[in-house]
Amino acid sequence: MPELPEVETVMRGLRARLQGRVIVRAEVHRADLRWKLPHGLAARLTGARVEGFRRRGKYILMRLEGGVSVLLHLGMSGRIVIGRAQPNVTPPHEHLTLATDDGWRAGFVDPRRFGSVDLIATAREDSHKLLAGLGPEPLDDGFTAAVLSAALIGRSTPIKAALLDQRTVAGLGNIYVCEALFRARVGPRRLAHSVAGARAARLVPAIKATLAEAIAAGGSSLRDYVQPDGELGYFQHAWKVYGHEGEPCERCPGPPACAGIRRIVQSSRSTFYCPRTQR
Ligand SMILES: [Zn+2]
């Protein structure tokens, strides 16, 4: 499932290809995604100039001239495929296709159809029902240890679950939460309200650094998707704990001195962590 860095990378790829262009053709091939696509979407997009892009949490906002924004969520497995325009060719599971005045196309491909597309007035983006309840952007300067601690007061869920809750902080998913907790040396089962003081002071920069490194890795993949048939947003990245059950972490000697990275299940999702150094 795409998390904040993947979505950021998709947004940057779309910006590189679409910003300033006019959408000369928009086609909806299938309207029943997670929710029904807005009525008249293709007509609203056709002829519109793309003014810019913004990301909020795991959502992409494409701003069109005339004060309308397209809200895009990739869902579980959605992706954007960029290529040279090929009239009359629609790849499988491509539900929305945009063709630009400079001969390129961007397609939204989503086999599982958990993704969503909506229209909203640009001036009211943040009041959209999917955005209104989101917590702070983790990479904003306003997301500080004090802000995180305040959001965790009185919460007796594990810190892992609290960070996955988009109301605490926007855009984090399972992988990056595991990685950030490892980096901050905070145990994933620790109760959220007890993450304050020094732990919160370690956790916030750990979240920012984890995301920033992944975004940098995504950025270096940009060169791949300015080529025809490039796919945005998924890139190779080296996780420190995620998927490394039983292996030594970078801080530990590994077996036999310690048992290495452990996997547990929390909220029916796998958590990977170092039981020796995360407390
Ligand atoms: Zn370790």
mmCIF file of N, CA, C and O and ligand atoms in Angstrom, residues 182 247-253 258 260-261 273-278, ligand 1:
data_model
loop_
_atom_site.group_PDB
_atom_site.id
_atom_site.type_symbol
_atom_site.label_atom_id
_atom_site.label_comp_id
_atom_site.label_asym_id
_atom_site.label_seq_id
_atom_site.Cartn_x
_atom_site.Cartn_y
_atom_site.Cartn_z
ATOM 1 N N PHE A 182 11.891 2.026 15.112
ATOM 2 C CA PHE A 182 13.227 1.446 15.258
ATOM 3 C C PHE A 182 14.274 2.546 15.386
ATOM 4 O O PHE A 182 15.116 2.533 16.277
ATOM 5 N N GLU A 247 16.938 -11.455 11.537
ATOM 6 C CA GLU A 247 18.259 -10.947 11.153
ATOM 7 C C GLU A 247 18.742 -9.962 12.214
ATOM 8 O O GLU A 247 17.942 -9.335 12.895
ATOM 9 N N PRO A 248 20.050 -9.810 12.355
ATOM 10 C CA PRO A 248 20.533 -8.795 13.298
ATOM 11 C C PRO A 248 20.201 -7.401 12.786
ATOM 12 O O PRO A 248 20.262 -7.148 11.585
ATOM 13 N N CYS A 249 19.821 -6.509 13.703
ATOM 14 C CA CYS A 249 19.629 -5.124 13.288
ATOM 15 C C CYS A 249 20.991 -4.439 13.273
ATOM 16 O O CYS A 249 21.983 -4.989 13.738
ATOM 17 N N GLU A 250 21.045 -3.230 12.762
ATOM 18 C CA GLU A 250 22.338 -2.554 12.612
ATOM 19 C C GLU A 250 22.969 -2.173 13.948
ATOM 20 O O GLU A 250 24.140 -1.850 14.011
ATOM 21 N N ARG A 251 22.181 -2.242 15.027
ATOM 22 C CA ARG A 251 22.708 -1.878 16.336
ATOM 23 C C ARG A 251 23.143 -3.091 17.152
ATOM 24 O O ARG A 251 23.684 -2.941 18.233
ATOM 25 N N CYS A 252 22.821 -4.278 16.671
ATOM 26 C CA CYS A 252 22.978 -5.482 17.500
ATOM 27 C C CYS A 252 23.919 -6.494 16.846
ATOM 28 O O CYS A 252 24.074 -6.510 15.636
ATOM 29 N N PRO A 253 24.499 -7.366 17.683
ATOM 30 C CA PRO A 253 25.421 -8.365 17.148
ATOM 31 C C PRO A 253 24.733 -9.526 16.448
ATOM 32 O O PRO A 253 25.359 -10.221 15.660
ATOM 33 N N CYS A 258 22.084 -12.126 20.475
ATOM 34 C CA CYS A 258 20.675 -11.747 20.590
ATOM 35 C C CYS A 258 19.921 -12.401 19.440
ATOM 36 O O CYS A 258 20.509 -12.874 18.473
ATOM 37 N N GLY A 260 17.960 -11.196 17.272
ATOM 38 C CA GLY A 260 17.717 -10.443 16.036
ATOM 39 C C GLY A 260 16.337 -9.792 16.014
ATOM 40 O O GLY A 260 15.633 -9.724 17.028
ATOM 41 N N ILE A 261 15.970 -9.307 14.860
ATOM 42 C CA ILE A 261 14.720 -8.562 14.697
ATOM 43 C C ILE A 261 13.526 -9.495 14.870
ATOM 44 O O ILE A 261 13.516 -10.606 14.359
ATOM 45 N N TYR A 273 10.624 -5.249 14.832
ATOM 46 C CA TYR A 273 11.340 -4.352 15.743
ATOM 47 C C TYR A 273 12.479 -5.097 16.409
ATOM 48 O O TYR A 273 12.566 -6.329 16.358
ATOM 49 N N CYS A 274 13.343 -4.312 17.047
ATOM 50 C CA CYS A 274 14.460 -4.883 17.780
ATOM 51 C C CYS A 274 14.107 -4.890 19.266
ATOM 52 O O CYS A 274 14.024 -3.828 19.890
ATOM 53 N N PRO A 275 13.869 -6.082 19.853
ATOM 54 C CA PRO A 275 13.446 -6.117 21.256
ATOM 55 C C PRO A 275 14.548 -5.693 22.223
ATOM 56 O O PRO A 275 14.278 -5.371 23.372
ATOM 57 N N ARG A 276 15.790 -5.674 21.760
ATOM 58 C CA ARG A 276 16.891 -5.324 22.646
ATOM 59 C C ARG A 276 17.051 -3.810 22.789
ATOM 60 O O ARG A 276 17.328 -3.298 23.875
ATOM 61 N N THR A 277 16.837 -3.077 21.709
ATOM 62 C CA THR A 277 17.144 -1.630 21.755
ATOM 63 C C THR A 277 15.903 -0.732 21.668
ATOM 64 O O THR A 277 16.023 0.481 21.795
ATOM 65 N N GLN A 278 14.748 -1.302 21.410
ATOM 66 C CA GLN A 278 13.539 -0.470 21.354
ATOM 67 C C GLN A 278 12.757 -0.669 22.647
ATOM 68 O O GLN A 278 12.300 -1.765 22.949
HETATM 69 ZN ZN ZN B 1 18.846 -4.821 17.549
#
